[in-house]
Protein backbone atom coordinates (compact mmCIF):
# COMPACT_ATOMS: atom_id res chain seq x y z
CA UNK A 1 0.00 0.00 0.00
CA UNK A 2 1.40 3.39 -0.99
CA UNK A 3 0.57 6.81 0.45
CA UNK A 4 -0.53 9.04 -2.41
CA UNK A 5 -0.40 12.85 -2.54
CA UNK A 6 -2.27 14.59 -5.33
CA UNK A 7 -0.69 18.02 -5.75
CA UNK A 8 -2.76 21.03 -6.86
CA UNK A 9 -1.37 23.85 -9.07
CA UNK A 10 0.07 25.96 -6.20
CA UNK A 11 1.63 23.02 -4.37
CA UNK A 12 5.20 22.83 -5.75
CA UNK A 13 6.76 23.73 -2.39
CA UNK A 14 4.59 21.17 -0.63
CA UNK A 15 5.65 18.51 -3.14
CA UNK A 16 9.29 19.35 -2.47
CA UNK A 17 8.76 19.25 1.30
CA UNK A 18 7.20 15.79 1.11
CA UNK A 19 9.90 14.44 -1.21
CA UNK A 20 12.64 15.88 1.00
CA UNK A 21 11.67 13.28 3.61
CA UNK A 22 13.12 10.51 1.45
CA UNK A 23 16.60 9.22 2.29
CA UNK A 24 17.75 9.42 -1.34
CA UNK A 25 16.47 10.71 -4.67
CA UNK A 26 18.28 7.84 -6.39
CA UNK A 27 17.67 4.07 -6.41
CA UNK A 28 15.80 3.05 -3.26
CA UNK A 29 13.94 6.37 -2.84
CA UNK A 30 10.96 5.94 -0.52
CA UNK A 31 9.18 9.00 -1.94
CA UNK A 32 8.82 9.46 -5.70
CA UNK A 33 7.25 12.10 -7.89
CA UNK A 34 4.73 10.60 -10.28
CA UNK A 35 4.55 12.19 -13.75
CA UNK A 36 3.40 10.08 -16.72
CA UNK A 37 4.20 6.91 -14.75
CA UNK A 38 5.47 5.01 -17.80
CA UNK A 39 8.82 4.26 -16.16
CA UNK A 40 7.91 4.42 -12.49
CA UNK A 41 4.78 2.26 -12.49
CA UNK A 42 6.52 -0.34 -14.70
CA UNK A 43 9.34 -0.60 -12.18
CA UNK A 44 6.95 -0.69 -9.22
CA UNK A 45 5.13 -3.65 -10.78
CA UNK A 46 8.51 -5.39 -11.03
CA UNK A 47 9.41 -4.45 -7.41
CA UNK A 48 12.49 -2.66 -8.69
CA UNK A 49 11.08 0.59 -7.31
CA UNK A 50 9.28 0.31 -3.95
CA UNK A 51 8.42 3.84 -2.83
CA UNK A 52 6.18 4.11 0.24
CA UNK A 53 4.81 7.41 -0.98
CA UNK A 54 3.93 8.84 -4.41
CA UNK A 55 3.54 12.56 -5.09
CA UNK A 56 1.47 13.18 -8.21
CA UNK A 57 2.89 16.33 -9.86
CA UNK A 58 0.69 16.34 -12.96
CA UNK A 59 -1.37 19.34 -11.83
CA UNK A 60 1.63 21.55 -11.03
CA UNK A 61 1.87 24.46 -13.49
CA UNK A 62 4.73 23.00 -15.51
CA UNK A 63 2.94 21.96 -18.71
CA UNK A 64 3.87 24.92 -20.91
CA UNK A 65 6.37 25.46 -23.72
CA UNK A 66 7.32 29.15 -23.82
CA UNK A 67 9.86 31.45 -25.44
CA UNK A 68 12.55 32.81 -23.09
CA UNK A 69 13.58 36.49 -23.13
CA UNK A 70 16.92 35.60 -24.79
CA UNK A 71 15.14 33.88 -27.70
CA UNK A 72 15.51 30.34 -26.37
CA UNK A 73 12.84 27.90 -25.23
CA UNK A 74 11.52 26.94 -21.79
CA UNK A 75 9.99 23.47 -21.62
CA UNK A 76 7.96 22.65 -18.52
CA UNK A 77 8.69 19.42 -16.63
CA UNK A 78 5.22 17.98 -17.25
CA UNK A 79 4.97 18.85 -20.96
CA UNK A 80 4.00 15.58 -22.63
CA UNK A 81 6.53 14.19 -25.08
CA UNK A 82 3.94 14.31 -27.92
CA UNK A 83 3.10 17.95 -27.26
CA UNK A 84 6.78 18.86 -27.28
CA UNK A 85 7.62 16.89 -30.42
CA UNK A 86 4.81 18.55 -32.40
CA UNK A 87 5.19 22.06 -30.96
CA UNK A 88 5.61 24.45 -33.92
CA UNK A 89 8.70 26.18 -32.46
CA UNK A 90 10.37 22.83 -31.78
CA UNK A 91 9.57 21.62 -35.31
CA UNK A 92 10.97 24.84 -36.78
CA UNK A 93 14.01 25.61 -34.61
CA UNK A 94 14.91 22.42 -32.72
CA UNK A 95 14.02 19.71 -35.22
CA UNK A 96 16.57 17.26 -33.77
CA UNK A 97 14.57 17.24 -30.51
CA UNK A 98 11.30 16.55 -32.28
CA UNK A 99 12.88 13.73 -34.31
CA UNK A 100 14.47 12.16 -31.23
CA UNK A 101 11.24 12.14 -29.24
CA UNK A 102 9.24 10.72 -32.15
CA UNK A 103 11.83 7.96 -32.59
CA UNK A 104 11.10 6.74 -29.05
CA UNK A 105 8.50 4.43 -27.55
CA UNK A 106 4.99 4.51 -29.09
CA UNK A 107 2.35 7.17 -29.68
CA UNK A 108 0.43 6.11 -26.56
CA UNK A 109 3.53 6.25 -24.37
CA UNK A 110 4.57 9.62 -25.77
CA UNK A 111 1.11 10.98 -24.95
CA UNK A 112 1.72 10.14 -21.27
CA UNK A 113 5.49 10.58 -20.91
CA UNK A 114 6.78 13.95 -19.70
CA UNK A 115 9.95 15.99 -20.17
CA UNK A 116 11.29 15.35 -16.66
CA UNK A 117 10.20 11.71 -16.64
CA UNK A 118 12.01 11.09 -19.92
CA UNK A 119 15.09 12.83 -18.57
CA UNK A 120 14.98 10.50 -15.56
CA UNK A 121 13.99 7.22 -17.20
CA UNK A 122 15.96 4.20 -15.98
CA UNK A 123 18.11 1.73 -17.83
CA UNK A 124 16.58 -1.22 -19.68
CA UNK A 125 19.38 -3.60 -18.54
CA UNK A 126 17.52 -6.91 -18.04
CA UNK A 127 19.29 -7.68 -14.75
CA UNK A 128 18.32 -4.31 -13.30
CA UNK A 129 14.68 -5.11 -14.04
CA UNK A 130 14.80 -8.63 -12.55
CA UNK A 131 14.89 -8.73 -8.74
CA UNK A 132 15.93 -12.39 -8.81
CA UNK A 133 19.31 -11.27 -10.17
CA UNK A 134 22.14 -9.34 -8.51
CA UNK A 135 22.72 -5.82 -9.81
CA UNK A 136 24.99 -3.09 -8.42
CA UNK A 137 22.64 -0.37 -9.63
CA UNK A 138 19.57 -1.85 -7.92
CA UNK A 139 21.35 -3.29 -4.87
CA UNK A 140 24.82 -1.79 -4.41
CA UNK A 141 27.57 -4.32 -3.80
CA UNK A 142 25.77 -7.35 -5.24
CA UNK A 143 27.73 -7.43 -8.49
CA UNK A 144 27.16 -6.87 -12.19
CA UNK A 145 26.06 -10.05 -13.98
CA UNK A 146 25.84 -8.16 -17.29
CA UNK A 147 29.62 -8.00 -17.59
CA UNK A 148 29.85 -11.76 -18.03
CA UNK A 149 26.27 -12.21 -19.19
CA UNK A 150 23.83 -10.68 -21.62
CA UNK A 151 25.30 -7.33 -22.63
CA UNK A 152 24.50 -7.01 -26.35
CA UNK A 153 22.43 -3.85 -25.83
CA UNK A 154 24.60 -2.28 -23.13
CA UNK A 155 27.19 0.50 -23.19
CA UNK A 156 30.66 0.79 -24.70
CA UNK A 157 31.40 4.35 -23.51
CA UNK A 158 31.59 5.53 -19.90
CA UNK A 159 31.41 2.04 -18.38
CA UNK A 160 33.04 0.93 -15.12
CA UNK A 161 33.74 -2.43 -13.52
CA UNK A 162 30.59 -1.83 -11.45
CA UNK A 163 28.08 -1.13 -14.23
CA UNK A 164 27.82 -1.05 -18.03
CA UNK A 165 24.16 -0.04 -18.36
CA UNK A 166 23.09 2.27 -21.17
CA UNK A 167 21.07 5.44 -20.71
CA UNK A 168 18.10 4.51 -22.91
CA UNK A 169 16.58 7.92 -23.68
CA UNK A 170 16.38 9.34 -27.21
CA UNK A 171 15.26 12.77 -26.02
CA UNK A 172 18.32 13.13 -23.77
CA UNK A 173 20.65 12.70 -26.75
CA UNK A 174 19.03 15.60 -28.59
CA UNK A 175 19.06 17.71 -25.42
CA UNK A 176 22.81 17.05 -25.13
CA UNK A 177 23.43 18.19 -28.73
CA UNK A 178 21.27 21.28 -28.12
CA UNK A 179 23.16 22.13 -24.90
CA UNK A 180 20.03 22.16 -22.75
CA UNK A 181 19.94 23.22 -19.11
CA UNK A 182 17.91 21.37 -16.46
CA UNK A 183 16.26 23.57 -13.83
CA UNK A 184 15.74 22.12 -10.38
CA UNK A 185 13.89 23.42 -7.34
CA UNK A 186 14.77 21.92 -3.97
CA UNK A 187 14.75 22.66 -0.26
CA UNK A 188 17.68 25.07 -0.67
CA UNK A 189 16.23 27.01 -3.62
CA UNK A 190 16.62 26.70 -7.37
CA UNK A 191 19.59 25.76 -9.51
CA UNK A 192 20.40 25.32 -13.19
CA UNK A 193 22.37 22.25 -14.24
CA UNK A 194 23.85 21.91 -17.74
CA UNK A 195 22.60 18.66 -19.28
CA UNK A 196 26.16 17.32 -19.51
CA UNK A 197 26.46 17.53 -15.71
CA UNK A 198 22.98 16.27 -14.84
CA UNK A 199 23.60 12.53 -15.42
CA UNK A 200 26.53 10.85 -13.68
CA UNK A 201 28.92 8.16 -14.90
CA UNK A 202 28.45 4.90 -12.98
CA UNK A 203 31.96 4.69 -11.49
CA UNK A 204 31.78 2.83 -8.18
CA UNK A 205 28.26 4.14 -7.43
CA UNK A 206 25.97 3.15 -10.31
CA UNK A 207 22.93 3.50 -8.03
CA UNK A 208 23.54 7.25 -8.19
CA UNK A 209 22.46 8.32 -11.71
CA UNK A 210 21.92 12.08 -11.47
CA UNK A 211 22.83 15.05 -9.30
CA UNK A 212 19.33 15.12 -7.75
CA UNK A 213 19.05 15.21 -3.96
CA UNK A 214 16.02 14.39 -1.77
CA UNK A 215 13.23 16.89 -2.47
CA UNK A 216 14.67 18.05 -5.80
CA UNK A 217 11.93 18.69 -8.35
CA UNK A 218 12.81 19.26 -12.00
CA UNK A 219 10.66 22.27 -12.93
CA UNK A 220 11.72 22.87 -16.53
CA UNK A 221 14.40 22.52 -19.17
CA UNK A 222 15.70 25.45 -21.23
CA UNK A 223 17.25 25.48 -24.68
CA UNK A 224 19.55 28.25 -25.87
CA UNK A 225 18.41 30.37 -28.82
CA UNK A 226 18.44 28.35 -32.05
CA UNK A 227 21.53 28.57 -34.22
CA UNK A 228 20.55 30.32 -37.43
CA UNK A 229 20.75 28.10 -40.51
CA UNK A 230 21.80 25.02 -38.54
CA UNK A 231 21.26 21.59 -40.04
CA UNK A 232 19.84 19.12 -37.52
CA UNK A 233 19.17 15.41 -37.53
CA UNK A 234 18.48 12.51 -35.18
CA UNK A 235 19.25 9.06 -36.53
CA UNK A 236 18.36 5.95 -34.52
CA UNK A 237 19.44 2.41 -35.35
CA UNK A 238 17.64 -0.46 -33.61
CA UNK A 239 16.60 -4.09 -33.98
CA UNK A 240 13.20 -3.20 -35.46
CA UNK A 241 11.76 -0.09 -37.05
CA UNK A 242 9.57 1.11 -34.18
CA UNK A 243 8.84 0.63 -30.48
CA UNK A 244 12.43 -0.33 -29.71
CA UNK A 245 15.36 1.26 -27.89
CA UNK A 246 18.46 2.42 -29.76
CA UNK A 247 21.43 0.17 -30.37
CA UNK A 248 23.14 3.33 -31.58
CA UNK A 249 21.85 6.80 -32.31
CA UNK A 250 23.25 10.20 -33.20
CA UNK A 251 22.00 13.76 -32.77
CA UNK A 252 23.81 16.35 -34.88
CA UNK A 253 23.49 20.14 -35.12
CA UNK A 254 25.79 21.60 -37.77
CA UNK A 255 26.46 24.94 -39.40
CA UNK A 256 28.18 25.14 -42.78
CA UNK A 257 29.79 27.92 -44.79
CA UNK A 258 31.29 27.47 -48.25
CA UNK A 259 31.04 23.69 -47.90
CA UNK A 260 32.94 23.57 -44.60
CA UNK A 261 31.71 22.89 -41.09
CA UNK A 262 31.87 26.06 -38.99
CA UNK A 263 30.10 24.74 -35.88
CA UNK A 264 29.25 21.21 -34.74
CA UNK A 265 27.36 19.70 -31.83
CA UNK A 266 27.30 15.92 -31.70
CA UNK A 267 25.79 13.48 -29.20
CA UNK A 268 25.38 9.71 -29.26
CA UNK A 269 22.73 7.43 -27.78
CA UNK A 270 22.52 3.70 -27.17
CA UNK A 271 26.25 3.39 -26.55
CA UNK A 272 26.95 5.46 -23.43
CA UNK A 273 26.18 5.09 -19.75
CA UNK A 274 24.88 8.65 -19.98
CA UNK A 275 23.70 10.74 -22.95
CA UNK A 276 27.03 11.02 -24.77
CA UNK A 277 28.12 14.41 -26.06
CA UNK A 278 31.26 14.04 -28.16
CA UNK A 279 33.60 17.05 -28.06
CA UNK A 280 36.11 14.83 -29.90
CA UNK A 281 33.80 14.48 -32.92
CA UNK A 282 32.94 18.19 -32.80
CA UNK A 283 36.63 19.19 -32.82
CA UNK A 284 37.31 16.78 -35.68
CA UNK A 285 34.54 18.39 -37.76
CA UNK A 286 35.07 22.13 -37.34
CA UNK A 287 36.98 23.66 -40.28
CA UNK A 288 36.72 20.47 -42.34
CA UNK A 289 34.93 20.04 -45.68
CA UNK A 290 31.44 18.57 -45.30
CA UNK A 291 32.33 15.27 -46.97
CA UNK A 292 32.49 11.55 -46.21
CA UNK A 293 36.16 11.48 -45.16
CA UNK A 294 35.60 14.21 -42.54
CA UNK A 295 32.48 12.46 -41.23
CA UNK A 296 34.31 9.15 -40.87
CA UNK A 297 37.20 10.85 -39.02
CA UNK A 298 34.69 12.46 -36.64
CA UNK A 299 33.04 9.08 -36.05
CA UNK A 300 36.42 7.45 -35.34
CA UNK A 301 37.17 10.24 -32.85
CA UNK A 302 33.79 9.82 -31.12
CA UNK A 303 34.32 6.10 -30.52
CA UNK A 304 38.09 6.19 -29.81
CA UNK A 305 37.63 5.40 -26.11
CA UNK A 306 34.94 2.76 -26.62
CA UNK A 307 35.43 -0.50 -24.67
CA UNK A 308 33.42 -3.47 -25.93
CA UNK A 309 31.87 -6.15 -23.73
CA UNK A 310 31.60 -9.82 -24.76
CA UNK A 311 28.50 -9.34 -26.97
CA UNK A 312 28.47 -5.72 -28.05
CA UNK A 313 31.66 -5.01 -30.02
CA UNK A 314 29.43 -4.60 -33.09
CA UNK A 315 28.04 -1.42 -31.53
CA UNK A 316 31.32 0.41 -32.00
CA UNK A 317 31.25 0.13 -35.79
CA UNK A 318 27.47 0.58 -35.81
CA UNK A 319 27.76 3.84 -33.87
CA UNK A 320 30.49 5.09 -36.20
CA UNK A 321 28.34 4.39 -39.25
CA UNK A 322 25.32 5.90 -37.54
CA UNK A 323 27.15 9.15 -36.82
CA UNK A 324 28.80 9.34 -40.26
CA UNK A 325 25.44 8.73 -41.94
CA UNK A 326 23.69 11.30 -39.75
CA UNK A 327 26.33 13.89 -40.67
CA UNK A 328 26.04 13.04 -44.34
CA UNK A 329 22.23 13.19 -44.34
CA UNK A 330 22.07 16.41 -42.31
CA UNK A 331 24.46 18.21 -44.64
CA UNK A 332 22.50 17.12 -47.74
CA UNK A 333 19.33 18.83 -46.49
C1 LIG B 1 7.43 -0.19 -23.72
C2 LIG B 1 8.24 1.06 -23.62
C3 LIG B 1 9.05 1.45 -24.68
C4 LIG B 1 9.82 2.62 -24.58
N1 LIG B 1 10.63 2.98 -25.63
C5 LIG B 1 11.40 4.10 -25.52
C6 LIG B 1 12.28 4.50 -26.56
O1 LIG B 1 12.38 3.87 -27.62
N2 LIG B 1 13.03 5.64 -26.38
C7 LIG B 1 12.94 6.37 -25.24
O2 LIG B 1 13.64 7.38 -25.12
N3 LIG B 1 12.14 6.00 -24.23
C8 LIG B 1 11.37 4.90 -24.35
N4 LIG B 1 10.56 4.53 -23.31
C9 LIG B 1 10.66 5.24 -22.05
C10 LIG B 1 9.72 6.42 -21.94
O3 LIG B 1 10.19 7.46 -22.79
C11 LIG B 1 9.76 6.85 -20.48
O4 LIG B 1 9.12 5.84 -19.72
C12 LIG B 1 9.08 8.17 -20.25
O5 LIG B 1 9.72 9.21 -20.96
C13 LIG B 1 9.08 8.51 -18.76
O6 LIG B 1 8.30 9.67 -18.55
P1 LIG B 1 7.12 9.65 -17.46
O7 LIG B 1 6.59 11.03 -17.38
O8 LIG B 1 6.15 8.57 -17.74
O9 LIG B 1 7.99 9.33 -16.16
P2 LIG B 1 7.56 8.67 -14.75
O10 LIG B 1 7.50 7.20 -14.89
O11 LIG B 1 6.39 9.36 -14.15
O12 LIG B 1 8.84 9.09 -13.92
C14 LIG B 1 10.13 8.59 -14.21
C15 LIG B 1 11.07 9.01 -13.07
O13 LIG B 1 11.24 10.42 -13.07
C16 LIG B 1 10.88 10.97 -11.81
N5 LIG B 1 10.28 12.27 -12.09
C17 LIG B 1 9.28 12.54 -12.96
N6 LIG B 1 9.06 13.86 -13.03
C18 LIG B 1 9.94 14.44 -12.19
C19 LIG B 1 10.22 15.79 -11.83
N7 LIG B 1 9.54 16.81 -12.34
N8 LIG B 1 11.23 16.04 -10.94
C20 LIG B 1 11.94 15.01 -10.42
N9 LIG B 1 11.70 13.72 -10.70
C21 LIG B 1 10.73 13.45 -11.57
C22 LIG B 1 9.91 9.97 -11.21
O14 LIG B 1 9.88 10.07 -9.80
C23 LIG B 1 10.52 8.66 -11.68
O15 LIG B 1 11.60 8.29 -10.87
C24 LIG B 1 9.76 3.39 -23.40
C25 LIG B 1 8.93 3.01 -22.34
C26 LIG B 1 8.18 1.86 -22.43
C27 LIG B 1 7.31 1.48 -21.27
S1 LIG C 1 25.01 -3.24 -16.10
FE1 LIG C 1 24.42 -1.99 -14.34
S2 LIG C 1 22.20 -2.19 -14.34
FE2 LIG C 1 22.97 -3.92 -15.54
S3 LIG C 1 23.37 -5.63 -14.09
FE3 LIG C 1 25.25 -4.45 -14.23
S4 LIG C 1 25.08 -3.05 -12.49
FE4 LIG C 1 23.02 -3.75 -12.92
PDB file of C-alpha atoms and ligand atoms in Angstrom, residues 123 125-128 134-138 143-147 154 162-166 206, ligand 2:
ATOM      1  CA  UNK A 123      18.105   1.729 -17.832  1.00  0.00           C
ATOM      2  CA  UNK A 125      19.376  -3.597 -18.541  1.00  0.00           C
ATOM      3  CA  UNK A 126      17.524  -6.907 -18.035  1.00  0.00           C
ATOM      4  CA  UNK A 127      19.294  -7.676 -14.752  1.00  0.00           C
ATOM      5  CA  UNK A 128      18.316  -4.310 -13.296  1.00  0.00           C
ATOM      6  CA  UNK A 134      22.137  -9.345  -8.509  1.00  0.00           C
ATOM      7  CA  UNK A 135      22.717  -5.817  -9.815  1.00  0.00           C
ATOM      8  CA  UNK A 136      24.985  -3.088  -8.415  1.00  0.00           C
ATOM      9  CA  UNK A 137      22.644  -0.368  -9.631  1.00  0.00           C
ATOM     10  CA  UNK A 138      19.573  -1.847  -7.918  1.00  0.00           C
ATOM     11  CA  UNK A 143      27.735  -7.435  -8.488  1.00  0.00           C
ATOM     12  CA  UNK A 144      27.160  -6.868 -12.193  1.00  0.00           C
ATOM     13  CA  UNK A 145      26.060 -10.049 -13.976  1.00  0.00           C
ATOM     14  CA  UNK A 146      25.838  -8.160 -17.287  1.00  0.00           C
ATOM     15  CA  UNK A 147      29.622  -7.996 -17.592  1.00  0.00           C
ATOM     16  CA  UNK A 154      24.602  -2.282 -23.134  1.00  0.00           C
ATOM     17  CA  UNK A 162      30.588  -1.829 -11.448  1.00  0.00           C
ATOM     18  CA  UNK A 163      28.077  -1.134 -14.229  1.00  0.00           C
ATOM     19  CA  UNK A 164      27.823  -1.049 -18.030  1.00  0.00           C
ATOM     20  CA  UNK A 165      24.161  -0.045 -18.360  1.00  0.00           C
ATOM     21  CA  UNK A 166      23.087   2.275 -21.173  1.00  0.00           C
ATOM     22  CA  UNK A 206      25.970   3.149 -10.306  1.00  0.00           C
TER      23      UNK A 206
HETATM   24  S1  LIG B   2      25.006  -3.240 -16.096  1.00  0.00           S
HETATM   25 FE1  LIG B   2      24.416  -1.988 -14.337  1.00  0.00          FE
HETATM   26  S2  LIG B   2      22.196  -2.191 -14.338  1.00  0.00           S
HETATM   27 FE2  LIG B   2      22.972  -3.916 -15.545  1.00  0.00          FE
HETATM   28  S3  LIG B   2      23.370  -5.630 -14.091  1.00  0.00           S
HETATM   29 FE3  LIG B   2      25.247  -4.453 -14.235  1.00  0.00          FE
HETATM   30  S4  LIG B   2      25.082  -3.052 -12.489  1.00  0.00           S
HETATM   31 FE4  LIG B   2      23.017  -3.748 -12.920  1.00  0.00          FE
END
